[in-house]
CSV table of C-alpha atoms in Angstrom, one decimal:
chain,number,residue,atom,x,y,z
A,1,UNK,CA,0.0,0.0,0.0
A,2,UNK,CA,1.3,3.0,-0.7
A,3,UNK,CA,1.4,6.1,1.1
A,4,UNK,CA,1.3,9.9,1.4
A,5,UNK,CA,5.5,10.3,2.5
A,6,UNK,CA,6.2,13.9,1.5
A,7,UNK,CA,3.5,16.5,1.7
A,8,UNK,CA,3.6,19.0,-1.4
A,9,UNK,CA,3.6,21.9,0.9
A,10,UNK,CA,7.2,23.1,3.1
A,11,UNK,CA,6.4,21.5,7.2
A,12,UNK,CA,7.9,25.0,9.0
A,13,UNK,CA,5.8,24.7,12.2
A,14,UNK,CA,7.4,25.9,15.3
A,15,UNK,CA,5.9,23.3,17.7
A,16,UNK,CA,6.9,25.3,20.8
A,17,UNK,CA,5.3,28.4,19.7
A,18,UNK,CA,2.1,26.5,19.5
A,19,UNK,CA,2.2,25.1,23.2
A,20,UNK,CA,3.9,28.6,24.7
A,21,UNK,CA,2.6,31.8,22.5
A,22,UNK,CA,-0.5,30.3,21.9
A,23,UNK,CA,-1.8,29.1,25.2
A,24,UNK,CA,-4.5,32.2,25.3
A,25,UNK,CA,-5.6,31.3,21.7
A,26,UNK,CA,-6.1,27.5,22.9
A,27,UNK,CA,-7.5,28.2,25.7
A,28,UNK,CA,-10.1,30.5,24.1
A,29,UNK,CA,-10.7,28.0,21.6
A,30,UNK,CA,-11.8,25.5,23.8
A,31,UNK,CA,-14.3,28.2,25.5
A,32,UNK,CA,-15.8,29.0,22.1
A,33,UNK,CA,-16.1,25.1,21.4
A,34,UNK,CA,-17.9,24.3,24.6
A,35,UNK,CA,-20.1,27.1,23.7
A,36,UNK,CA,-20.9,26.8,20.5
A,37,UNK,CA,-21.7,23.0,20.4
A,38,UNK,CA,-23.7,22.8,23.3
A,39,UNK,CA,-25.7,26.0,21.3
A,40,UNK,CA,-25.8,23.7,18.0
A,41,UNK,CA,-26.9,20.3,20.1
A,42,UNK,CA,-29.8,22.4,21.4
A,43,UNK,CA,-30.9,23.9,18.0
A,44,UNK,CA,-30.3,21.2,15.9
A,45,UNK,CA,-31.7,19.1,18.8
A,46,UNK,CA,-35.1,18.4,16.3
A,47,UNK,CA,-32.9,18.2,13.3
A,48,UNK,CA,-31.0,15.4,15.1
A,49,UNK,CA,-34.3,13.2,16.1
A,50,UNK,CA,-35.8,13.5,12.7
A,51,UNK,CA,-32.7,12.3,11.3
A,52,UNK,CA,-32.1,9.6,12.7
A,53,UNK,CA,-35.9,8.0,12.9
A,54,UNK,CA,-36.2,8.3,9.0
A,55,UNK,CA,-32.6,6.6,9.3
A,56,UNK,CA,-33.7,4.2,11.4
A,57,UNK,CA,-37.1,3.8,9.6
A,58,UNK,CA,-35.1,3.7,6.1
A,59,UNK,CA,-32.6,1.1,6.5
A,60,UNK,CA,-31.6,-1.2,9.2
A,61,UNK,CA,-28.4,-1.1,11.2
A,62,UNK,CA,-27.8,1.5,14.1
A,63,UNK,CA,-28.4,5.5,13.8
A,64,UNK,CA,-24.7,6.4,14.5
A,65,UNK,CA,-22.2,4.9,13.3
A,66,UNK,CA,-18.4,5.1,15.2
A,67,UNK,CA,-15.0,4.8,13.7
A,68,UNK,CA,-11.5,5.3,15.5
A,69,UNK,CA,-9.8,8.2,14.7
A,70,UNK,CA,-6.5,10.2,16.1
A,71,UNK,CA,-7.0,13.1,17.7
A,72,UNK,CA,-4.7,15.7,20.1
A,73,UNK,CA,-1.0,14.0,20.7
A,74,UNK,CA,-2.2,10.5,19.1
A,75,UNK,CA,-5.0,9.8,21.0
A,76,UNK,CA,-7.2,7.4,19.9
A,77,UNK,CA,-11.5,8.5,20.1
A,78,UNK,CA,-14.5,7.3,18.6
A,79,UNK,CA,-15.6,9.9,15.6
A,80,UNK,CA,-19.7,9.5,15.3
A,81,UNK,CA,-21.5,10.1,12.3
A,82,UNK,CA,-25.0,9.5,11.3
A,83,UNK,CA,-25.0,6.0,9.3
A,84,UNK,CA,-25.2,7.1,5.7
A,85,UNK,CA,-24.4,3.6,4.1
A,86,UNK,CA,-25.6,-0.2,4.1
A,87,UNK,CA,-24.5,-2.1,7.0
A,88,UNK,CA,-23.5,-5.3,4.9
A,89,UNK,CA,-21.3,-2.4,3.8
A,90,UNK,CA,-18.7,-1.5,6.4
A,91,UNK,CA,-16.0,-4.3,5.2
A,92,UNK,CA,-16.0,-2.4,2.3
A,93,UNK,CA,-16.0,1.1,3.9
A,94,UNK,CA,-12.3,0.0,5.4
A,95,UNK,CA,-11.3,-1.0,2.0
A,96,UNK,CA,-12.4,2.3,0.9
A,97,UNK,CA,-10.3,3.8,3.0
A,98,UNK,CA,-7.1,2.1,2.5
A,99,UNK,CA,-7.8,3.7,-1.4
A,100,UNK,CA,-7.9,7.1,0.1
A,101,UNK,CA,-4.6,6.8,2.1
A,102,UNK,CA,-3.0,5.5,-1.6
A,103,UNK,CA,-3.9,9.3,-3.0
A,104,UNK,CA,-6.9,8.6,-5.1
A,105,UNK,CA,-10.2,10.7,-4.7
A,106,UNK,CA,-11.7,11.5,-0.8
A,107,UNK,CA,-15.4,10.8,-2.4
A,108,UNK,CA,-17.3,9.3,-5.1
A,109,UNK,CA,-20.4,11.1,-5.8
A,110,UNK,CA,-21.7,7.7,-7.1
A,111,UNK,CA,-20.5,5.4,-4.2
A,112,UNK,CA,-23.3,2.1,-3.9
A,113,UNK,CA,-22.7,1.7,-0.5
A,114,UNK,CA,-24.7,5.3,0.6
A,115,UNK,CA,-28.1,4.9,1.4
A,116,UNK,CA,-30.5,7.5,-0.4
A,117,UNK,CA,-31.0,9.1,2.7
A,118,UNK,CA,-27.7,8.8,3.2
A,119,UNK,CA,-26.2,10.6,-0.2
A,120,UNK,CA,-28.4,13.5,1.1
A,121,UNK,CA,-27.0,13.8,4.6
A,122,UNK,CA,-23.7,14.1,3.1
A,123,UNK,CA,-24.7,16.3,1.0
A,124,UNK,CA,-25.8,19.0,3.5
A,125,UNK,CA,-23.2,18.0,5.8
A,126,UNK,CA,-25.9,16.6,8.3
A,127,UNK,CA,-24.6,13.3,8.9
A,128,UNK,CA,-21.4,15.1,10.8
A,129,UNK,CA,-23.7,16.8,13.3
A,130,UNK,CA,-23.1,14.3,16.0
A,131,UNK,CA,-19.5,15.1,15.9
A,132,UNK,CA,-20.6,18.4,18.1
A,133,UNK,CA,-20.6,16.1,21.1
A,134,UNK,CA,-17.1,14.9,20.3
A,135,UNK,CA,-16.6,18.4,20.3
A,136,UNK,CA,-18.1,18.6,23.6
A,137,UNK,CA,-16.0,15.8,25.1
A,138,UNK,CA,-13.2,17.9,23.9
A,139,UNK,CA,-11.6,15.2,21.4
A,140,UNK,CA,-12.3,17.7,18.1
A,141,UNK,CA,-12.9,21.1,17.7
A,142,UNK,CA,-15.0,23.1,15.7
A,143,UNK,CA,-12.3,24.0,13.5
A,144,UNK,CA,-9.1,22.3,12.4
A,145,UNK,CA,-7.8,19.9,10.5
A,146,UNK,CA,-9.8,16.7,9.2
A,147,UNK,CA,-10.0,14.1,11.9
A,148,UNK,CA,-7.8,10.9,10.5
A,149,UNK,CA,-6.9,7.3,10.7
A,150,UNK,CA,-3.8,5.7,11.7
A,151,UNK,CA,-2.8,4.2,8.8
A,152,UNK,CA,-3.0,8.0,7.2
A,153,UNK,CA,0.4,9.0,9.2
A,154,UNK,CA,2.4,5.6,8.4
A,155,UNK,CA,5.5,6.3,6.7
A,156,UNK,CA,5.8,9.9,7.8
A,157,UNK,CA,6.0,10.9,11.2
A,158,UNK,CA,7.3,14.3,10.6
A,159,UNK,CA,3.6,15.1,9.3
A,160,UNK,CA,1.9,13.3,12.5
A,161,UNK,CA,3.8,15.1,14.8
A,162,UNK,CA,2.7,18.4,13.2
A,163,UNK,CA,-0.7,17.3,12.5
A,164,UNK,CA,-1.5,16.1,15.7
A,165,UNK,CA,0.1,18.9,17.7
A,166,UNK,CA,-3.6,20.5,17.4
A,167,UNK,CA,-7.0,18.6,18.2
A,168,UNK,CA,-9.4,17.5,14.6
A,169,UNK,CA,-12.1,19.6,13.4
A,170,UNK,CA,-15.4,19.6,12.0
A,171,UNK,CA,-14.7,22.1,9.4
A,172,UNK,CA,-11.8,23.1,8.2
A,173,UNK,CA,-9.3,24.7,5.6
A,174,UNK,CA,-9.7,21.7,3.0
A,175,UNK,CA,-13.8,21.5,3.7
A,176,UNK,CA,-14.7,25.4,2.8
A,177,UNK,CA,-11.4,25.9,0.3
A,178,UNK,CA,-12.1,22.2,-1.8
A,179,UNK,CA,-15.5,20.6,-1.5
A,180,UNK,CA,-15.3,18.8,-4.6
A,181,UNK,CA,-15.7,15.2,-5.5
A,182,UNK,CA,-11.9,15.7,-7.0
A,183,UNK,CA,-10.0,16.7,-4.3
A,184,UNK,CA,-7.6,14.5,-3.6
A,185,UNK,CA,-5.7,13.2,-0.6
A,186,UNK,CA,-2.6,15.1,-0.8
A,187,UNK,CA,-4.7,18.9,-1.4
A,188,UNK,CA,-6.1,18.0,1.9
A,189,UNK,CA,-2.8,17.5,3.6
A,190,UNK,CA,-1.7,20.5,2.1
A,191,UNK,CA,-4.5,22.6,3.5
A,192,UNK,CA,-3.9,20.9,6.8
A,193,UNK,CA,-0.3,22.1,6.8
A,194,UNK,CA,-1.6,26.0,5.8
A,195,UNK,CA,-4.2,26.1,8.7
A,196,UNK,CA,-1.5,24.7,11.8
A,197,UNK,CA,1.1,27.4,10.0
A,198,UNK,CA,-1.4,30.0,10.2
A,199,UNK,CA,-4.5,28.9,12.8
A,200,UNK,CA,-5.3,32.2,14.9
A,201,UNK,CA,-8.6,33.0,16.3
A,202,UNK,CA,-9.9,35.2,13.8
A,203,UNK,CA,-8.6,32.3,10.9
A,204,UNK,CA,-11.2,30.3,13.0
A,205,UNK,CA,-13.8,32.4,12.8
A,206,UNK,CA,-13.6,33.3,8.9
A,207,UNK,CA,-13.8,29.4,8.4
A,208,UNK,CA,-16.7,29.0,10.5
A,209,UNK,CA,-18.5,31.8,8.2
A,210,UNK,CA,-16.9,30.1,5.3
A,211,UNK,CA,-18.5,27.0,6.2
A,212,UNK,CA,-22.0,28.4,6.3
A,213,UNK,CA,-22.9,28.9,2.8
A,214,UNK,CA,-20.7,26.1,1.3
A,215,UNK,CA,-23.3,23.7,3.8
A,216,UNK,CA,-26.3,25.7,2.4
A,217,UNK,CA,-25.0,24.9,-1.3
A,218,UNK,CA,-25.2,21.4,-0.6
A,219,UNK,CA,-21.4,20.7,-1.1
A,220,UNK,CA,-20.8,17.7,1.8
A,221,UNK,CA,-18.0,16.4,2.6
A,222,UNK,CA,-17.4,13.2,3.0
């Protein structure tokens, strides 16, 4: 299998800088999370139900569905999602994934494993609304970089180390910049690498009203 060894873009990241000179920034980041997920949770709260009884109603196979995913430092959480595809599919949802680690597309507009309901959760970015409580738990954030599997970082632990100096986010650089059923794996590493070079308060906040109409167009990410 081959993987992602050399990202496109230059890895100049002070690490230090982002645990001394940025400890306000962090700190105010997590405040801001807290807040606004537990404000999403409670307005989306109907959104949430009615999604997942025409899920359940719709397809068999449990509402949420769980994978493992690195967060902060390495650490290992459980990502949820709303299920969006078959359940005699998830053998072939790892496979799928091993193609996305080798470079090739992050989504196929045409995939046969997403359930109808499920191609238009995706669509509108619904079925990533649970993710607010990981937010909440404190293993994402609202913003930062896409949350990822192991296998992602194998080969290339300079890029791990840098990536997960910060916690995952919901949104991000690569979801407002590239919502497109051709971008690839390595454009989403490079926008990865941008935001930890750049990621300030008010970078956060521009994404966050980035994110808004790019939802509203109906351009999910996967």
């Amino acid at each position: 299998m081959r993987v992602y060894s050399e990202p496109r873009k230059t890895l100049v990241v002070d690490l230090h800088a982002i645990h001394s000179e940025r400890q306000y920034y962090i700190r105010v980041k997590r405040a801001l999370d807290v807040v606004l997920a537990l404000t999403m949770i409670v307005l989306s709260s109907p959104l949430l139900l009615i999604t997942a009884l025409l899920i359940k109603l719709t397809t068999r196979g449990p509402v949420i569905y769980t994978q493992i995913r690195l967060g902060q430092f390495g650490h290992k959480f459980l990502i949820y999602k709303f299920r969006t595809m078959y359940t005699s599919a998830d053998f072939d949802h790892e496979q799928f994934d091993i193609e996305k680690a080798k470079g090739t597309f992050i989504k196929s507009p045409k995939d046969p494993r997403i359930t109808t309901i499920g191609r238009y959760l995706r669509n509108t970015s619904i079925d990533e609304l649970p993710q607010l409580f990981n937010v909440l738990f404190g293993d994402m954030s609202i913003v930062g970089p896409r949350p990822s599997e192991e296998f992602f970082f194998l080969n290339n632990q300079r890029f791990k180390d840098i990536r997960l100096i910060v916690k995952p986010g919901m949104t991000g650089l690569w979801q407002v910049k590239n919502r497109s059923n051709h971008c690839t794996i390595f454009d989403m590493i490079d926008y990865d690498i941008e935001y930890i070079q750049n990621m300030n308060l008010w970078n956060d906040i521009k994404i966050i009203l980035m994110t808004i109409p790019a939802v509203l167009q109906g351009e999910g990410a996967v």
